[in-house]
Coordinates of C-alpha atoms and ligand atoms in Angstrom, one line a residue:
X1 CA 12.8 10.1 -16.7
X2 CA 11.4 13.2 -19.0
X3 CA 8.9 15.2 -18.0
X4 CA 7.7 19.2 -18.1
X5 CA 8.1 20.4 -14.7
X6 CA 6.7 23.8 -15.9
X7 CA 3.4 22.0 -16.4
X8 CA 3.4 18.6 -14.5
X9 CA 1.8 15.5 -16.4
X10 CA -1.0 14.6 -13.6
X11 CA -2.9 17.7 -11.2
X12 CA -3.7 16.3 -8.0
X13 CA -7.1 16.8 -7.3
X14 CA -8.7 18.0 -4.1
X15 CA -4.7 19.1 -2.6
X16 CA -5.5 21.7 -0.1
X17 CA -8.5 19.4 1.3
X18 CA -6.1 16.7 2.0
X19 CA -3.5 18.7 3.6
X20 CA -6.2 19.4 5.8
X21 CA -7.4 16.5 6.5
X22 CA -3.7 15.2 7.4
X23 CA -2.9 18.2 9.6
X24 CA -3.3 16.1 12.9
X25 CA -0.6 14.5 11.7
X26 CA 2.0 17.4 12.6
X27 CA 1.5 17.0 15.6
X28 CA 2.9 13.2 15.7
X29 CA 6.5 12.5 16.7
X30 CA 7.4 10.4 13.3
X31 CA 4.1 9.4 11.1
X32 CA 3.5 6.9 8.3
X33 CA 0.8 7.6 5.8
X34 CA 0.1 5.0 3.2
X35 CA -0.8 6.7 -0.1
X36 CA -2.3 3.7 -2.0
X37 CA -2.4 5.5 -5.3
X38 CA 0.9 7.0 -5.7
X39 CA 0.6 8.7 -9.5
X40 CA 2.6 10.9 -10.0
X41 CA 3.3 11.9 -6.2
X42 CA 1.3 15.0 -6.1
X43 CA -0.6 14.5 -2.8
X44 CA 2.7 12.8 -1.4
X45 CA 5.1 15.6 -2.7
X46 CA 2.8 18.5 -0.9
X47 CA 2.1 16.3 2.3
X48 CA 5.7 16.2 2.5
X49 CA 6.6 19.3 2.0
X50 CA 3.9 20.8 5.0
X51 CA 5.0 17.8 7.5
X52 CA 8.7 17.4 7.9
X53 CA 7.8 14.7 10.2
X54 CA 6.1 12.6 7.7
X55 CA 7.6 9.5 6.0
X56 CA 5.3 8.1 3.4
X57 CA 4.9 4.3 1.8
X58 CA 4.0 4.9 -1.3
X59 CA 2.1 2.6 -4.2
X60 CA 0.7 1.8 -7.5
X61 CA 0.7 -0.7 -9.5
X62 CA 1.5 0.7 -12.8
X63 CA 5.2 0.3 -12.8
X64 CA 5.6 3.8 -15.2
X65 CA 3.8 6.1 -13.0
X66 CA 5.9 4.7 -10.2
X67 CA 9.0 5.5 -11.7
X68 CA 7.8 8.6 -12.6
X69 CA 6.8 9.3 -8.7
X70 CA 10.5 8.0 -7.8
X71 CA 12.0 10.8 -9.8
X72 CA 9.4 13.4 -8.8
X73 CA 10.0 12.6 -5.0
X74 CA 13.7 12.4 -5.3
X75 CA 14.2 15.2 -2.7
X76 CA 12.9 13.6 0.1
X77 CA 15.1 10.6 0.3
X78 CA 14.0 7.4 2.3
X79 CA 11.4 9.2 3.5
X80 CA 9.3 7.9 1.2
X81 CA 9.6 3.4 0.2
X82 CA 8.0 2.7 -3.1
X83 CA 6.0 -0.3 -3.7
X84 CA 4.2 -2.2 -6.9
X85 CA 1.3 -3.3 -5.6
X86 CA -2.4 -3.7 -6.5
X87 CA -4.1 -1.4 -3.1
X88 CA -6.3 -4.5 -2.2
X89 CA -3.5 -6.3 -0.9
X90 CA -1.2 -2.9 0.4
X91 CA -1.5 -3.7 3.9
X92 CA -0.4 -7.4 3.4
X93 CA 2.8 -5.8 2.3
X94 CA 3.9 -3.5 5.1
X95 CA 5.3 -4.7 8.2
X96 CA 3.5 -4.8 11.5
X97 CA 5.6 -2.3 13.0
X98 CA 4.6 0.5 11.0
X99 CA 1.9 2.1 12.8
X100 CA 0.0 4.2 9.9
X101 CA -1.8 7.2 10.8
X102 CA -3.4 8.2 7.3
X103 CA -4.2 6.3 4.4
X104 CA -5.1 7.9 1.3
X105 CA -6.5 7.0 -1.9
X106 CA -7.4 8.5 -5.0
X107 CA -8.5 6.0 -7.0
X108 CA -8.9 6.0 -10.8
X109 CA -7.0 6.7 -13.7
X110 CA -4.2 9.5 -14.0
X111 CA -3.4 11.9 -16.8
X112 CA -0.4 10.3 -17.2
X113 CA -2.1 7.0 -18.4
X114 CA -5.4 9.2 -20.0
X115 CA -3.0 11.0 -22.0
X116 CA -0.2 8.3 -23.1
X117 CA -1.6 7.4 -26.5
X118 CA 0.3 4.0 -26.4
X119 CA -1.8 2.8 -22.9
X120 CA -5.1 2.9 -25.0
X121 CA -7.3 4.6 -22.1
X122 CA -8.5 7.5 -24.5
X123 CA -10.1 7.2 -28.0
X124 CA -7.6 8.4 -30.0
X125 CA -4.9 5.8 -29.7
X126 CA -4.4 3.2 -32.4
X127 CA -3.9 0.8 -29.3
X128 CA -6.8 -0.8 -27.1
X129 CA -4.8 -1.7 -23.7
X130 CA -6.6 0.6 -20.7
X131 CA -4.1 -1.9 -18.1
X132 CA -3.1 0.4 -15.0
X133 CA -0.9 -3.2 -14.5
X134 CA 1.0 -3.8 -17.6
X135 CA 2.0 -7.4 -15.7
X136 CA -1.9 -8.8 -15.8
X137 CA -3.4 -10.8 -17.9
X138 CA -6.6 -9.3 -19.5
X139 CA -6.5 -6.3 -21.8
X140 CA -9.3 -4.2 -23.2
X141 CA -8.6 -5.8 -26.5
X142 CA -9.1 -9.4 -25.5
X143 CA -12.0 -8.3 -22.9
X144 CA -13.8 -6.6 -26.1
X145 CA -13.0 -9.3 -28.5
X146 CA -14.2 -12.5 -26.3
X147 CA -17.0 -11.4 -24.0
X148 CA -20.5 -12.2 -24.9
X149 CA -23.5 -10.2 -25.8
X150 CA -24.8 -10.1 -21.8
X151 CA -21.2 -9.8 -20.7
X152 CA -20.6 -6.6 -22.7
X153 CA -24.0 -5.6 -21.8
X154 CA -23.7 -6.1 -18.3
X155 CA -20.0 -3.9 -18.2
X156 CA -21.4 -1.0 -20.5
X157 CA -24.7 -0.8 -17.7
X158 CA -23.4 -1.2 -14.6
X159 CA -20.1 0.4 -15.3
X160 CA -20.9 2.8 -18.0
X161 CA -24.3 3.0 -17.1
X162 CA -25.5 3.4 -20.7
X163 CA -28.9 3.6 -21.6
X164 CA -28.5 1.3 -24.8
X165 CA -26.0 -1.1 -23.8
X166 CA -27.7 -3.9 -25.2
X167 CA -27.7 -2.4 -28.3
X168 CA -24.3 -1.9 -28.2
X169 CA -22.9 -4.9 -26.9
X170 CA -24.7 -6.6 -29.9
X171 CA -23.5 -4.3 -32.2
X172 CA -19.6 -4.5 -30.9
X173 CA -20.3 -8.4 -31.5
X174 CA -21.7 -8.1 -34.8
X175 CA -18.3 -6.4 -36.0
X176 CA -16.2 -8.8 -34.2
X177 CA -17.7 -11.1 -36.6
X178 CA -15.8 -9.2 -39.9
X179 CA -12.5 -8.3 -37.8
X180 CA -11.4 -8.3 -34.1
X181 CA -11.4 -4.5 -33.0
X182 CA -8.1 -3.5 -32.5
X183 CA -7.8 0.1 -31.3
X184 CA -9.6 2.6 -29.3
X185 CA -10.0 5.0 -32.2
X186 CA -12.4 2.0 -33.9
X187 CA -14.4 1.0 -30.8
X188 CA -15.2 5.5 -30.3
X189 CA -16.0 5.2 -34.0
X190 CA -18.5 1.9 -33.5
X191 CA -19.7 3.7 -30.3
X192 CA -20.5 6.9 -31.8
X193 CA -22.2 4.7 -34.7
X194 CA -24.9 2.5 -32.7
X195 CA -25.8 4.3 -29.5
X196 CA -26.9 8.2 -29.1
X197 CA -25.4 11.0 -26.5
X198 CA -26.3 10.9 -23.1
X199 CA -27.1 14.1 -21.5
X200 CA -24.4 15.9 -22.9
X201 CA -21.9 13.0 -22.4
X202 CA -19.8 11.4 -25.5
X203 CA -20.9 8.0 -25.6
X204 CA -17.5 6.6 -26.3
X205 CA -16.7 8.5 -22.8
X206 CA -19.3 6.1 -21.1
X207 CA -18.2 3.3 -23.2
X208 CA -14.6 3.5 -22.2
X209 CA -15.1 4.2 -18.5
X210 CA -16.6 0.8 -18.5
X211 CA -14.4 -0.8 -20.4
X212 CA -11.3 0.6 -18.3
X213 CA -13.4 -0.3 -14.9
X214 CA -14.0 -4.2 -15.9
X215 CA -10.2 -4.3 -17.2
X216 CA -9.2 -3.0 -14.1
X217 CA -11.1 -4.6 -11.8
X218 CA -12.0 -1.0 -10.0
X219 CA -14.5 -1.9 -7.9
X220 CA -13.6 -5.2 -6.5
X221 CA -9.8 -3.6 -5.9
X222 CA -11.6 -1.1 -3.4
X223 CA -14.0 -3.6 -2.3
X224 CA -11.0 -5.6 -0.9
X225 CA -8.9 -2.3 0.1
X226 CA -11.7 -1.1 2.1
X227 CA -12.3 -5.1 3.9
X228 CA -8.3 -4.8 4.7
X229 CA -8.5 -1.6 6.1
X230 CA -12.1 -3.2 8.4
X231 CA -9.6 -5.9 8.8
X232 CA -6.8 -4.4 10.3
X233 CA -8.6 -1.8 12.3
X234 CA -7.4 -2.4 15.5
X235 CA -4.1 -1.4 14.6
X236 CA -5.0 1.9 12.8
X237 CA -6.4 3.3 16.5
X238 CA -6.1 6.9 15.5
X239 CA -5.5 6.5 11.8
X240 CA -7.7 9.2 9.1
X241 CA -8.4 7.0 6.4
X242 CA -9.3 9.7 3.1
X243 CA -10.3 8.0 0.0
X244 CA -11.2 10.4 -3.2
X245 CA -13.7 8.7 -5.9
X246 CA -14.3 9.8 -9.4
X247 CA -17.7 7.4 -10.1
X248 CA -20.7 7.6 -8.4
X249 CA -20.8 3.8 -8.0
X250 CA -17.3 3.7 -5.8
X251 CA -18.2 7.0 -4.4
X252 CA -21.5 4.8 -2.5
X253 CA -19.3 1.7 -2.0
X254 CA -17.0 4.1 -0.1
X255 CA -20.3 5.8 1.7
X256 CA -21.7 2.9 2.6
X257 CA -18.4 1.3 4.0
X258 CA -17.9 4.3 6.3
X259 CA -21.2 4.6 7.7
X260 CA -20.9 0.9 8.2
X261 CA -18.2 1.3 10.2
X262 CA -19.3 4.1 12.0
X263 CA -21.9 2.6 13.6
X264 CA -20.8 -1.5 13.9
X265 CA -20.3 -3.1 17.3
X266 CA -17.2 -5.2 17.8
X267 CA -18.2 -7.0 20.5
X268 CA -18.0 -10.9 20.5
X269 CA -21.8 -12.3 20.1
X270 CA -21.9 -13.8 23.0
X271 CA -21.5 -10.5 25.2
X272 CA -25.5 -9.8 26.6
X273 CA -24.1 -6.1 26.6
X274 CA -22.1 -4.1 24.4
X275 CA -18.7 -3.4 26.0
X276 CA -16.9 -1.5 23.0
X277 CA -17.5 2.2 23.4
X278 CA -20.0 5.2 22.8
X279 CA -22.4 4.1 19.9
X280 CA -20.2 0.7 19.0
X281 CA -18.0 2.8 16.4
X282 CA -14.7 2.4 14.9
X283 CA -14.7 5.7 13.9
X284 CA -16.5 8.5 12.5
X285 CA -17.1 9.1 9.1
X286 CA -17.2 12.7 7.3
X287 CA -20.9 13.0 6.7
X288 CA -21.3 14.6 3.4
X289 CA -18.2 14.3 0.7
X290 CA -15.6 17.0 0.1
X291 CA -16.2 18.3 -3.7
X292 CA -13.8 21.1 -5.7
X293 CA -14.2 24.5 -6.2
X294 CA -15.8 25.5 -8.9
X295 CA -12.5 27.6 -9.5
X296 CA -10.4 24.1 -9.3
X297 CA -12.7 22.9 -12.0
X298 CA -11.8 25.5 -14.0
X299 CA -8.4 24.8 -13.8
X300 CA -8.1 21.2 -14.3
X301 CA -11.5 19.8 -15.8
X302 CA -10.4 16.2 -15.0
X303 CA -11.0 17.7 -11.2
X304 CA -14.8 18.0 -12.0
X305 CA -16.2 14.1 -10.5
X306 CA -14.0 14.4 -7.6
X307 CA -15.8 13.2 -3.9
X308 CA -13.5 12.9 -0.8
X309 CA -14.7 11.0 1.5
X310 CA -13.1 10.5 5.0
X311 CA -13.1 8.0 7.7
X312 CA -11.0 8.7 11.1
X313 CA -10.9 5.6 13.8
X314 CA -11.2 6.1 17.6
X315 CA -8.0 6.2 19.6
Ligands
SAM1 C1 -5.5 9.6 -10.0 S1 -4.0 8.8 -10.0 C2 -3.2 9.3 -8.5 C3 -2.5 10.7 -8.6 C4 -1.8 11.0 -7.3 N1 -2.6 11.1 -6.2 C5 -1.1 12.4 -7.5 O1 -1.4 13.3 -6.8 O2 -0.2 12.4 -8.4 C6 -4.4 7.2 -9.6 C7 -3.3 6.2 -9.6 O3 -3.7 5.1 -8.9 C8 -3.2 3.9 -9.5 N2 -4.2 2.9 -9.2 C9 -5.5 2.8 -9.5 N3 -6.0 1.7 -9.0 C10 -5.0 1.1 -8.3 C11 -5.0 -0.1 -7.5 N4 -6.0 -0.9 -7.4 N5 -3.8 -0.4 -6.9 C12 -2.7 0.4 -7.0 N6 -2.7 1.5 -7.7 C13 -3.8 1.8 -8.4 C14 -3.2 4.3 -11.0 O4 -2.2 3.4 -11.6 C15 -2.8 5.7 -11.0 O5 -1.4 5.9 -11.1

């Protein structure tokens, strides 16, 4: 596995916030922490490094970043399992008798797949792919190529939120007509062609986040990995649950999850009175999101969308 260890291919975002967040954990006899984003093991490698106690499970489910993570953790033995697994169905994987204490997430794309001409995430590349999963079905190129007028519409607004996406869909439609689109370099060029910039955005930037969200299935992925984790709460008594967002539209699915929690009674219906605890909580929720420096901006731009949010259930 090659890689320049002067200048690693992914920054983790948000490091020293999420040491913190994770320092209860020291003082736990032997902790599990699920990082549900693995990437390059950035978060992992420094959480492991602080707390010797820690053993981590570790996923993603793009099979070259894991790799990558495997040779990057090497050090720490079997203190950390690997896993390829979409995060929605993470906790299905792990057996009952691993009690976790943290989950993290920190969802989106890496650098690794942003910069890997080859993956098709940025507009550059001759290919159109955007898969995180290289095993599922539905690429950028056939998303682009089959879906309708409304369909493309409806990606490029709700996930690109772009002003003329009707105009765009229609005209990504119009050129399918000549020739399929075959590469991201060709879809930036139609982009930048048919729809003006947006604050002082690139439209193909818009245009792609879409694209890569709908591919990837973004939102309903942490739609279901924040159900399992309301599913499974009352074995993650204790558990900080820290999930970092790059879009504003997971950044309120995550918000509205928490407070959600924070205030839900678990009580059976039938019970005239509520019997489970002060204020019916699971948990308390961080109440305003965890943002970088502006000096960690400066060093790593990609840093600049970054929310933490942070949920941590009652004992
Ligand atoms: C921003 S990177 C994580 C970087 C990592 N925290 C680090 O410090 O090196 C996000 C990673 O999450 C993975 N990922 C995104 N959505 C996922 C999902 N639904 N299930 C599993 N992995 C996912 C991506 O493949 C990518 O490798």
């Amino acid at each position: 596995m090659q890689y320049d260890t002067i200048k690693p291919p992914h920054t983790s975002v948000l490091t020293q916030a999420v040491l913190e967040t994770f320092l209860f954990l020291k003082s736990h006899k032997n902790p599990t922490l699920l990082d549900c984003t693995l990437g390059f093991g950035g978060h992992t490698k420094a959480l492991l490094q602080a707390y010797p106690n820690l053993r981590v499970i570790g996923i993603d489910r793009d099979i070259q970043a894991l790799n990558l993570a495997k040779h990057n953790l090497s050090e720490f033995g079997n203190r950390v399992e690997f896993f390829k697994s979409s995060f929605s169905s993470a906790l299905s994987l792990l057996d009952s008798k691993s009690h976790l204490l943290g989950i993290l997430a920190d969802i989106g794309v890496s650098s690794m797949q942003l910069d890997d001409k080859s993956r098709g995430f940025s507009f550059e590349s001759d290919n159109l792919d955007m898969r995180m999963d290289l095993d599922s079905q539905t690429d950028a190129k056939i998303l682009i190529n089959s879906a309708s007028v409304s369909e493309l519409e409806k990606i490029l607004s709700s996930f690109g939120e772009i002003r003329e996406s009707r105009k765009l869909a229609q005209a990504i439609v119009e050129f399918r007509k000549q020739k399929p689109i075959t590469s991201a370099r060709e879809l930036a060029t139609l982009v930048a062609k048919n729809i003006s910039r947006q604050k002082s955005l690139n439209p193909a930037t818009l245009a792609f986040q879409a694209l890569r969200i709908a591919v990837n299935d973004e939102l309903g992925e942490l739609e279901r990995l924040l159900d399992s984790i309301h599913d499974n709460h009352t074995s993650l008594k204790g558990a900080k649950v820290c999930i970092i967002s790059f879009h504003s539209l997971e950044d309120r699915i995550i918000k509205s999850a928490f407070k959600q929690w924070s205030k839900e009674c678990i009580c059976l219906p039938h019970v005239m009175k509520c019997e489970c605890g002060a204020n019916n909580a699971l948990g308390i929720a961080s109440k305003k999101p965890i943002i970088p420096s502006p000096q960690e901006i400066a060093a790593n731009k990609r840093a600049r969308s970054a929310k933490m949010r942070v949920f941590q259930f009652k004992n």
